[in-house]
Structures are given as C-alpha cells and as structure tokens.
Short mmCIF file of C-alpha atoms and ligand atoms in Angstrom, two decimals:
data_model
loop_
_atom_site.label_atom_id
_atom_site.label_comp_id
_atom_site.label_asym_id
_atom_site.label_seq_id
_atom_site.Cartn_x
_atom_site.Cartn_y
_atom_site.Cartn_z
CA MET A 1 20.37 -10.02 -3.82
CA ASP A 2 18.23 -11.84 -6.35
CA LEU A 3 14.64 -11.18 -5.30
CA GLY A 4 13.53 -14.25 -7.25
CA ILE A 5 10.30 -12.78 -8.59
CA GLU A 6 11.11 -12.32 -12.27
CA GLY A 7 8.12 -13.38 -14.36
CA ARG A 8 5.66 -13.00 -11.47
CA ARG A 9 2.50 -10.94 -11.96
CA ALA A 10 1.54 -8.04 -9.67
CA LEU A 11 -1.67 -6.08 -9.22
CA VAL A 12 -0.72 -2.68 -7.80
CA CYS A 13 -3.52 -0.38 -6.63
CA GLY A 14 -3.38 3.40 -6.48
CA ALA A 15 -0.42 3.21 -8.82
CA SER A 16 -0.63 6.20 -11.15
CA ARG A 17 1.68 8.17 -8.85
CA GLY A 18 3.15 8.33 -5.37
CA LEU A 19 3.85 5.29 -3.23
CA GLY A 20 1.80 2.90 -5.36
CA PHE A 21 3.73 3.90 -8.46
CA SER A 22 7.04 3.50 -6.64
CA CYS A 23 6.08 -0.02 -5.57
CA ALA A 24 5.13 -0.86 -9.18
CA GLU A 25 8.40 0.64 -10.43
CA ALA A 26 10.49 -1.40 -7.99
CA LEU A 27 8.62 -4.60 -8.89
CA ALA A 28 8.92 -3.92 -12.63
CA ALA A 29 12.67 -3.45 -12.19
CA GLU A 30 12.77 -7.02 -10.85
CA GLY A 31 11.08 -8.33 -13.99
CA VAL A 32 7.59 -8.54 -12.52
CA ALA A 33 4.68 -7.93 -14.91
CA VAL A 34 2.68 -5.12 -13.30
CA THR A 35 -0.94 -4.05 -13.63
CA LEU A 36 -1.41 -0.45 -12.48
CA VAL A 37 -4.82 0.48 -11.07
CA ALA A 38 -6.11 4.03 -10.57
CA ARG A 39 -9.18 6.09 -11.36
CA ASP A 40 -7.80 8.35 -14.05
CA ALA A 41 -7.02 6.89 -17.48
CA SER A 42 -4.66 9.63 -18.62
CA ALA A 43 -2.67 9.57 -15.36
CA LEU A 44 -2.39 5.79 -15.71
CA ALA A 45 -1.20 6.09 -19.32
CA ALA A 46 1.48 8.56 -18.18
CA ALA A 47 2.55 6.19 -15.37
CA ALA A 48 2.77 3.28 -17.81
CA GLU A 49 4.90 5.44 -20.08
CA ARG A 50 7.32 6.02 -17.19
CA LEU A 51 7.74 2.23 -16.96
CA LYS A 52 8.41 1.85 -20.67
CA GLY A 53 10.28 -1.34 -21.42
CA ALA A 54 8.61 -3.26 -18.59
CA ASP A 55 5.61 -5.57 -18.91
CA VAL A 56 2.85 -3.11 -17.92
CA THR A 57 -0.92 -3.13 -18.21
CA ILE A 58 -3.37 -0.62 -16.79
CA ALA A 59 -6.85 -0.85 -15.29
CA VAL A 60 -9.07 2.16 -14.76
CA GLY A 61 -11.10 1.78 -11.58
CA ASP A 62 -11.85 3.06 -8.11
CA VAL A 63 -10.78 0.29 -5.72
CA ALA A 64 -13.28 1.60 -3.16
CA SER A 65 -16.10 0.35 -5.39
CA PRO A 66 -17.06 -3.20 -6.43
CA ALA A 67 -16.98 -2.13 -10.11
CA GLY A 68 -13.48 -0.70 -9.75
CA ARG A 69 -12.22 -3.85 -8.09
CA ALA A 70 -13.83 -5.96 -10.82
CA ALA A 71 -12.01 -3.89 -13.46
CA ALA A 72 -8.71 -4.41 -11.63
CA LEU A 73 -9.27 -8.16 -11.40
CA ALA A 74 -10.35 -8.39 -15.04
CA ALA A 75 -7.00 -6.88 -16.05
CA CYS A 76 -5.03 -9.13 -13.67
CA PRO A 77 -7.16 -12.11 -12.63
CA ALA A 78 -4.44 -14.22 -11.01
CA PRO A 79 -1.80 -12.02 -9.37
CA ASP A 80 1.12 -13.56 -7.50
CA ILE A 81 1.63 -10.20 -5.80
CA LEU A 82 -1.05 -7.79 -4.61
CA VAL A 83 -0.25 -4.26 -3.41
CA ASN A 84 -3.27 -2.63 -1.77
CA ASN A 85 -3.33 1.15 -1.76
CA ALA A 86 -5.77 4.04 -2.15
CA GLY A 87 -5.78 7.73 -1.35
CA GLY A 88 -6.00 8.60 2.32
CA PRO A 89 -9.23 10.00 3.79
CA PRO A 90 -9.48 13.73 4.53
CA GLY A 91 -8.43 15.11 7.90
CA GLY A 92 -10.73 16.97 10.25
CA ASP A 93 -11.89 17.35 13.83
CA PHE A 94 -13.53 14.12 15.05
CA ARG A 95 -16.71 16.02 16.06
CA GLY A 96 -17.46 16.80 12.44
CA LEU A 97 -17.09 13.28 11.06
CA THR A 98 -20.37 11.84 9.78
CA PRO A 99 -21.37 8.22 9.13
CA ALA A 100 -20.91 8.95 5.42
CA ASP A 101 -17.31 10.05 6.07
CA TRP A 102 -16.68 6.85 7.99
CA ALA A 103 -18.24 4.69 5.27
CA ALA A 104 -16.08 6.32 2.59
CA ALA A 105 -12.91 5.87 4.65
CA MET A 106 -13.72 2.24 5.39
CA ASP A 107 -14.54 1.54 1.72
CA ALA A 108 -11.23 2.95 0.48
CA ASN A 109 -8.82 2.05 3.24
CA PHE A 110 -10.28 -1.17 4.67
CA LEU A 111 -12.85 -2.92 2.49
CA ALA A 112 -10.95 -2.41 -0.79
CA ALA A 113 -8.01 -4.38 0.58
CA VAL A 114 -10.20 -6.97 2.28
CA GLU A 115 -12.13 -7.66 -0.91
CA LEU A 116 -9.06 -7.83 -3.14
CA ILE A 117 -7.38 -10.21 -0.69
CA ARG A 118 -10.53 -12.32 -0.63
CA ALA A 119 -10.60 -12.44 -4.44
CA THR A 120 -6.94 -13.34 -4.94
CA ALA A 121 -5.71 -15.30 -1.91
CA ASP A 122 -7.02 -18.73 -2.91
CA GLY A 123 -5.30 -18.51 -6.31
CA MET A 124 -2.04 -17.72 -4.54
CA VAL A 125 -2.61 -20.65 -2.19
CA ALA A 126 -3.25 -22.98 -5.14
CA ARG A 127 -0.04 -21.83 -6.83
CA GLY A 128 1.95 -22.14 -3.58
CA PHE A 129 3.27 -18.57 -3.71
CA GLY A 130 1.78 -15.21 -2.85
CA ARG A 131 2.80 -11.84 -1.53
CA ILE A 132 0.32 -9.26 -0.28
CA VAL A 133 1.49 -5.82 0.85
CA ASN A 134 -0.93 -3.22 2.17
CA ILE A 135 0.12 0.41 2.27
CA THR A 136 -1.22 1.73 5.58
CA SER A 137 0.31 4.55 7.62
CA LEU A 138 2.51 5.61 10.50
CA THR A 139 -0.72 6.71 12.18
CA VAL A 140 -1.42 3.04 12.99
CA ARG A 141 1.47 3.20 15.47
CA MET A 142 1.45 6.92 16.23
CA PRO A 143 -1.98 8.52 15.88
CA VAL A 144 -1.91 12.08 14.55
CA ALA A 145 -4.54 14.64 15.62
CA ASN A 146 -7.35 15.12 13.09
CA LEU A 147 -6.40 12.02 11.07
CA ASP A 148 -8.91 9.78 12.87
CA LEU A 149 -10.57 8.48 9.70
CA SER A 150 -7.17 7.33 8.47
CA THR A 151 -6.00 5.89 11.79
CA ALA A 152 -9.16 3.94 12.54
CA SER A 153 -9.79 2.53 9.05
CA ARG A 154 -6.16 1.43 8.74
CA LEU A 155 -6.22 -0.13 12.20
CA ALA A 156 -9.21 -2.19 11.07
CA LEU A 157 -7.08 -3.49 8.20
CA THR A 158 -4.17 -4.08 10.58
CA GLY A 159 -6.38 -6.29 12.73
CA TYR A 160 -7.70 -8.16 9.70
CA VAL A 161 -4.16 -8.82 8.46
CA ALA A 162 -3.07 -10.01 11.91
CA GLY A 163 -5.59 -12.82 11.63
CA VAL A 164 -5.63 -13.62 7.91
CA SER A 165 -1.84 -13.60 7.47
CA ARG A 166 -1.61 -16.52 9.90
CA GLN A 167 -4.29 -18.45 8.03
CA LEU A 168 -2.44 -18.03 4.73
CA ALA A 169 1.03 -18.69 6.16
CA PRO A 170 1.07 -22.50 5.70
CA ALA A 171 0.51 -22.06 1.95
CA GLY A 172 3.53 -19.82 1.35
CA VAL A 173 1.41 -16.70 1.05
CA THR A 174 2.61 -13.73 3.12
CA VAL A 175 0.63 -10.63 4.09
CA ASN A 176 2.37 -7.57 5.48
CA ASN A 177 1.64 -3.89 5.99
CA LEU A 178 4.02 -1.11 5.00
CA LEU A 179 3.67 2.06 7.08
CA PRO A 180 4.89 5.27 5.42
CA GLY A 181 5.91 8.16 7.66
CA THR A 182 6.73 11.19 5.56
CA ILE A 183 7.66 10.06 2.08
CA ALA A 184 8.06 12.90 -0.41
CA THR A 185 5.28 12.11 -2.85
CA GLU A 186 3.48 14.90 -4.70
CA ARG A 187 0.67 14.70 -2.16
CA ILE A 188 3.03 15.20 0.78
CA LYS A 189 4.87 18.01 -0.99
CA ALA A 190 1.52 19.73 -1.59
CA LEU A 191 1.01 19.93 2.19
CA GLY A 192 3.72 22.62 2.25
CA ALA A 193 4.43 23.98 5.73
CA MET A 194 2.57 21.10 7.42
CA ALA A 195 4.84 18.57 5.68
CA ASP A 196 7.89 20.65 6.63
CA ARG A 197 6.83 20.54 10.29
CA LEU A 198 6.50 16.74 10.16
CA VAL A 199 9.83 16.29 8.40
CA ALA A 200 11.51 18.49 11.04
CA GLN A 201 10.63 15.81 13.62
CA VAL A 202 12.20 12.94 11.65
CA PRO A 203 15.42 11.69 13.29
CA MET A 204 16.89 11.12 9.83
CA ALA A 205 16.33 14.85 9.21
CA ARG A 206 14.76 14.42 5.80
CA ALA A 207 11.69 13.11 4.07
CA GLY A 208 11.81 9.59 2.66
CA ARG A 209 12.24 9.05 -1.04
CA PRO A 210 9.47 7.20 -2.89
CA GLU A 211 12.04 4.76 -4.29
CA GLU A 212 13.10 3.85 -0.73
CA PHE A 213 9.51 2.90 -0.01
CA GLY A 214 9.27 0.96 -3.28
CA ALA A 215 12.42 -0.98 -2.42
CA ALA A 216 10.92 -2.08 0.92
CA CYS A 217 7.81 -3.23 -0.92
CA ALA A 218 9.81 -5.19 -3.50
CA PHE A 219 11.75 -6.91 -0.72
CA LEU A 220 8.57 -7.95 1.11
CA CYS A 221 7.32 -9.36 -2.22
CA SER A 222 10.51 -11.30 -2.81
CA ARG A 223 11.31 -14.97 -2.43
CA PRO A 224 13.95 -14.29 0.29
CA ALA A 225 11.22 -12.57 2.38
CA ALA A 226 9.28 -15.85 2.58
CA TYR A 227 9.52 -16.06 6.39
CA ILE A 228 8.17 -12.55 7.05
CA THR A 229 4.42 -12.37 7.49
CA GLY A 230 1.83 -10.53 9.57
CA GLN A 231 4.23 -7.63 10.13
CA ASN A 232 3.84 -3.86 10.20
CA LEU A 233 7.00 -2.30 8.79
CA LEU A 234 7.57 1.40 9.33
CA VAL A 235 9.36 3.31 6.58
CA ASP A 236 9.65 6.57 8.52
CA GLY A 237 13.30 7.51 9.07
CA GLY A 238 12.89 6.70 12.78
CA LEU A 239 9.95 9.08 13.36
CA CYS A 240 7.83 6.68 15.42
CA PRO A 241 9.63 6.33 18.75
CA ILE A 242 7.99 3.05 19.80
CA THR A 243 8.32 0.11 17.45
CA VAL A 244 7.19 -2.80 19.60
P1 NAD B 301 -0.94 10.02 -3.68
O1 NAD B 301 -2.17 10.82 -3.57
O2 NAD B 301 0.31 10.67 -4.21
O3 NAD B 301 -1.20 8.72 -4.57
C1 NAD B 301 -2.34 7.96 -4.44
C2 NAD B 301 -2.53 7.13 -5.68
O4 NAD B 301 -3.68 6.32 -5.52
C3 NAD B 301 -2.77 7.96 -6.94
O5 NAD B 301 -2.27 7.24 -8.03
C4 NAD B 301 -4.30 8.02 -6.99
O6 NAD B 301 -4.76 8.27 -8.30
C5 NAD B 301 -4.64 6.62 -6.54
N1 NAD B 301 -5.94 6.46 -5.90
C6 NAD B 301 -6.43 7.21 -4.87
N2 NAD B 301 -7.63 6.73 -4.50
C7 NAD B 301 -7.89 5.65 -5.30
C8 NAD B 301 -8.97 4.76 -5.41
N3 NAD B 301 -10.03 4.87 -4.59
N4 NAD B 301 -8.93 3.79 -6.35
C9 NAD B 301 -7.86 3.69 -7.17
N5 NAD B 301 -6.80 4.52 -7.13
C10 NAD B 301 -6.82 5.48 -6.20
O7 NAD B 301 -0.69 9.46 -2.21
P2 NAD B 301 0.63 8.80 -1.58
O8 NAD B 301 1.42 9.85 -0.89
O9 NAD B 301 1.29 7.94 -2.58
O10 NAD B 301 -0.02 7.92 -0.42
C11 NAD B 301 -0.55 6.62 -0.65
C12 NAD B 301 -1.28 6.16 0.61
O11 NAD B 301 -0.36 6.16 1.70
C13 NAD B 301 -2.43 7.08 1.00
O12 NAD B 301 -3.46 6.32 1.56
C14 NAD B 301 -1.79 7.96 2.07
O13 NAD B 301 -2.75 8.49 2.96
C15 NAD B 301 -0.88 6.96 2.74
N6 NAD B 301 0.20 7.65 3.45
C16 NAD B 301 1.18 8.28 2.77
C17 NAD B 301 2.21 8.90 3.46
C18 NAD B 301 3.37 9.54 2.73
O14 NAD B 301 4.35 9.88 3.39
N7 NAD B 301 3.32 9.75 1.42
C19 NAD B 301 2.21 8.89 4.87
C20 NAD B 301 1.18 8.22 5.55
C21 NAD B 301 0.18 7.59 4.82
#
C-alpha cells in the first residue's frame, strides 16, 4: 500500500529511542522528513545516525516545558504530521502522590501534547492535511495498580482528543491515540521480571516489537487513513480484554 506521505514533514517527540524512534523510523521509510525531539543531544545524534539516508533533523528540548516545545517548533515550524510522546511518569502508591507529582505528570503526558496540537493544528487546517498521533497507554483502557499518574494524565489527553479531533475533522486533519501494551523497548526490557509477568498475560504470548508499533503509527499518518479520527488504537497483542 502506498501511504501517500512522501515529502511530508513530521515532528516526532520523545524520539531518541523506544516507541517515538520507531514511529520516526517508519515515517522516514515512507519518505517523510522527520524532526526528532528529545532532551539529550548525544542520544538524538545517535538516533539520527540510525536513520542515515533519510531527511532527518534534531531538536534538543524537554516537551514538558514551554522552552522545549519552542525548540521543537523552531526546528519544525509547520509539520504535516505530529507525534506526541514523552516518558511515562513514575509508578507508586496513590497515597504518596503529591501535587508536584501530578503537575509533572500532567506537564509531560497531557499539556505537552495539548500545546503542540494548539501550535500546529491551524497550519495543518490551512494546508488541508494533517495527522496527529498521541502515544498514550493501555492503562487508558485497563488501569494498572500504582500507575495512577500515567492513567489519569493520559485519560485527560484522551478526553481532549475526543473533542478536538471532531473539530479538526472537516479540515482533513485527523487526531488519534495509539495505546501500547507491552512493546519491547529498552525501558520495558529494563523492568525485568515485572515486564516478564505482563508479557505472560498477553494472548499473543510475546511482547510487541517496536517496529510493529511504528507501522501502526505510519498507517494512521497515511493518506489512506483519512477517515479514521478520534480513535484509541491498542497495540497490545490482545492483552486488553475489552475493546469497546
Ligand atoms: P522510552 O523511555 O524507551 O523512550 C522515551 C523517549 O522519550 C526517549 O527518547 C526519551 O529520551 C524521550 N523523552 C522522555 N521524556 C521526554 C520529554 N519530557 N521531552 C522530550 N523527550 C522525552 O519509553 P517507551 O517505552 O518508548 O515509551 C514511550 C511512552 O509510551 C512512555 O510515555 C511510556 O510510558 C508509554 N508506554 C509504553 C509502553 C511500552 O510497552 N513500551 C506501554 C505503555 C505505555
């Protein structure tokens, strides 16, 4: 299938490794010019090196901060495709979570996406094409104990997208959320026995591959996916039992 996005420009956040990188890699393979955003310059340079041959630029910035988002937008002021992503908040018993913990989680996993959508959506509308994909989590559908910062901040974004995607729909701009279950990124592998326990529950009996997640992202960003908006797509090997 021709995804029809060759020559488009993508701003991909949290892209020095893991799921963000896989999304950037899948888009670059379709001929999309990608701007990778992350906080660490050397990790970004290494990620860009892995995409050698593609049209790649990098932007050093923390998307949870206004300055980081400004750096991202300076490097890619008019993206046709926006992939929102940042590291997940720490786990912990809900009794110990402070207002500062909540503010940090909301900054990284809610406001970062909201602000980047706000900054880029009108340009997409003016050009008559736009694709926004937010990396959220399985926890939106299937809350996991002690991941309340993640679940709640991502559900805030889910609600925002439910409304805004419909407002952007008439202009040919789609907004969707991609929900990873257990995809074998370095972060997941570092969880060791905890990750093994999660993977043991997956009906497909294995962890997902980052490139499988990237492929789903590239499809949602494609021209043929024009009629898909406001959706929450699980990439979880069947782990979440309820999908309605
Ligand atoms: P990861 O830690 O491997 O990669 C995160 C990437 O984002 C890295 O490049 C990191 O440098 C960058 N980053 C982190 N915070 C940032 C910030 N504030 N500003 C800019 N860049 C930032 O994680 P991952 O496994 O790829 O997961 C990506 C997201 O998906 C996380 O929010 C995670 O909680 C969520 N998630 C992942 C899984 C999974 O199976 N891997 C499952 C559920 C949810």
